[in-house]
Coordinates of C-alpha atoms in Angstrom, one line a residue:
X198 CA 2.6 -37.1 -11.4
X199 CA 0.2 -34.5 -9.9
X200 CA 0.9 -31.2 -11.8
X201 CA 1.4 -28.3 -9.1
X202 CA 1.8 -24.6 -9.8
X203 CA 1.3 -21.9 -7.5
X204 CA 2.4 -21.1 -3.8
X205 CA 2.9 -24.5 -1.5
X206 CA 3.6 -24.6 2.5
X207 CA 4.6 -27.0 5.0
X208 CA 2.5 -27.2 8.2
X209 CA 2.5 -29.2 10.8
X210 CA 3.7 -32.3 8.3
X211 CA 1.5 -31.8 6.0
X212 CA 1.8 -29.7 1.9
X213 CA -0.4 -27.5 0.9
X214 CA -1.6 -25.2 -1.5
X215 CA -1.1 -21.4 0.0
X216 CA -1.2 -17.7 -0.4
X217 CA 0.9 -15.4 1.4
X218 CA -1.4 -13.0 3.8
X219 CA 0.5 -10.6 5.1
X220 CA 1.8 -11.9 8.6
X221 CA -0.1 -15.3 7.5
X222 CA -0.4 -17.9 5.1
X223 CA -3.5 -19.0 4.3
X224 CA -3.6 -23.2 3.5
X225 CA -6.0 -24.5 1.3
X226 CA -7.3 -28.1 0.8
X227 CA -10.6 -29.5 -1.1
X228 CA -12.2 -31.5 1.6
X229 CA -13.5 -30.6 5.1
X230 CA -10.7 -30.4 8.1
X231 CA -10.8 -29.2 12.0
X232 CA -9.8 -25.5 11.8
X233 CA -10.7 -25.0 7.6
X234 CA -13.9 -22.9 7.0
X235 CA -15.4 -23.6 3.5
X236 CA -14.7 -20.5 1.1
X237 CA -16.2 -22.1 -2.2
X238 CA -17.4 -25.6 -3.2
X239 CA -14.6 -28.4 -2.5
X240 CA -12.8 -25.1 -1.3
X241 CA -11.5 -25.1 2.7
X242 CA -9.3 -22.1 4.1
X243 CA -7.2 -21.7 7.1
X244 CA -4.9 -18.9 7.8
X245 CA -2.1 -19.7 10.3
X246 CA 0.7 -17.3 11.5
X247 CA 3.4 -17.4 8.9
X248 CA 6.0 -18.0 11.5
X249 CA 4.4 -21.3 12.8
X250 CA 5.3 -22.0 8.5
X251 CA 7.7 -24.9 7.5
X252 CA 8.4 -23.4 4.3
X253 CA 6.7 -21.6 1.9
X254 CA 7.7 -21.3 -1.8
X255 CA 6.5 -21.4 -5.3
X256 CA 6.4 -24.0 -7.4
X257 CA 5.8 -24.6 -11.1
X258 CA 6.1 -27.8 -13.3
X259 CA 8.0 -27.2 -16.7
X260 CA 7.9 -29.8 -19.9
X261 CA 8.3 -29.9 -23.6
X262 CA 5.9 -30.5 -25.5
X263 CA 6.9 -31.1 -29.4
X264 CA 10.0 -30.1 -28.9
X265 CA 9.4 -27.0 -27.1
X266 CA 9.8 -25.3 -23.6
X267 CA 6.5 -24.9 -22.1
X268 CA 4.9 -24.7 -18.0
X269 CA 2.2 -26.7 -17.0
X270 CA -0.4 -24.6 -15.6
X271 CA -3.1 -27.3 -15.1
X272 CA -4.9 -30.7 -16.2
X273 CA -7.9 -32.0 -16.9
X274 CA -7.7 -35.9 -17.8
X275 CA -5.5 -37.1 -20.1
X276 CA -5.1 -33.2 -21.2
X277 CA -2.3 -30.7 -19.7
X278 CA -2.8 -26.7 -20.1
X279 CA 0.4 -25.5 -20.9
X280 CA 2.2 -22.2 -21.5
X281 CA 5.0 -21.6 -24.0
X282 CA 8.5 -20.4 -22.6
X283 CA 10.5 -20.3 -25.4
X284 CA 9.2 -16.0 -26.2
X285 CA 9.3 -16.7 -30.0
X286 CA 5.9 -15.8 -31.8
X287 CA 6.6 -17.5 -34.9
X288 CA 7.2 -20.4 -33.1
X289 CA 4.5 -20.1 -31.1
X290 CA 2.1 -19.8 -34.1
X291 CA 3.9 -22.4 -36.1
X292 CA 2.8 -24.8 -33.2
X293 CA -1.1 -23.5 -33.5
X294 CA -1.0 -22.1 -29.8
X295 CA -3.6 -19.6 -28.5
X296 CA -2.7 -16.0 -27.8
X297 CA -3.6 -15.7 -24.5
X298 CA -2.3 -12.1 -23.6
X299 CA 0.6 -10.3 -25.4
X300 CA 3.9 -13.0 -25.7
X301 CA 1.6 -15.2 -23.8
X302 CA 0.5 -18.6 -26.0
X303 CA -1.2 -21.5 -24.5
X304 CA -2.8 -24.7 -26.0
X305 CA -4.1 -28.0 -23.8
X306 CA -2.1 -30.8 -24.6
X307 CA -2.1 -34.2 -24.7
X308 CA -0.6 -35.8 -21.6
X309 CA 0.8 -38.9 -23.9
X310 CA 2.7 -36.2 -26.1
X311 CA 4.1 -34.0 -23.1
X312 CA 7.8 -34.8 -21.9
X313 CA 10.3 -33.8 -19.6
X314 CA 7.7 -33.0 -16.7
X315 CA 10.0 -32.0 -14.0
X316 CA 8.6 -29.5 -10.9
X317 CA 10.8 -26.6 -10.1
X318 CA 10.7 -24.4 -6.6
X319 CA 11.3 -20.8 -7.1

């Protein structure tokens, strides 16, 4: 399963990652495509008028991971970054997570050891 979080539209058929823009949505993809101008390395762009928009919504991917609620933010590998839901510190340190902000724990985890992975639109 490919792990998505963040903003997602629907364009002419086709998902991808997006950004709101004001009256646009800007559509993202890692390889070259007519109408994308490069913004980074592997990085194309194309803002389109959000009305000409399929949908647009935000989606995460949630999990457990031993036993806990977590989000997946990314992955590398066999490895998952994930974020701790469950807003219980000792918790939280009992599972060896890293502070990340204030409430905010995070740890990579082992993709073999992650369940549940479900994606959920907001």
């Amino acid at each position: 399963m490919t792990i998505r979080h963040g903003y997602y539209a629907g364009w002419r058929g086709t998902d991808y990652e997006a950004s709101p823009d004001g009256d646009g949505v800007r559509l993202y993809l890692s390889r070259p495509a007519d109408g994308f101008t490069q913004a980074a390395p592997d990085r194309y762009v194309r803002v389109v008028p959000a009305a000409e928009v399929d949908h647009l919504s935000y989606v995460r991917t949630r999990c457990s991971w031993r036993g806990e609620p977590f989000v997946v933010l990314g992955e590398h590998g066999e490895w998952l970054r994930v974020e701790y839901t469950g807003g219980k510190a000792p918790v939280a340190e009992r599972l060896g997570l890293e502070p990340f902000d204030r409430g905010v724990y995070q740890a990579w985890a082992p993709r073999g050891e992650v369940q549940d992975v479900r994606e959920e639109t907001v």
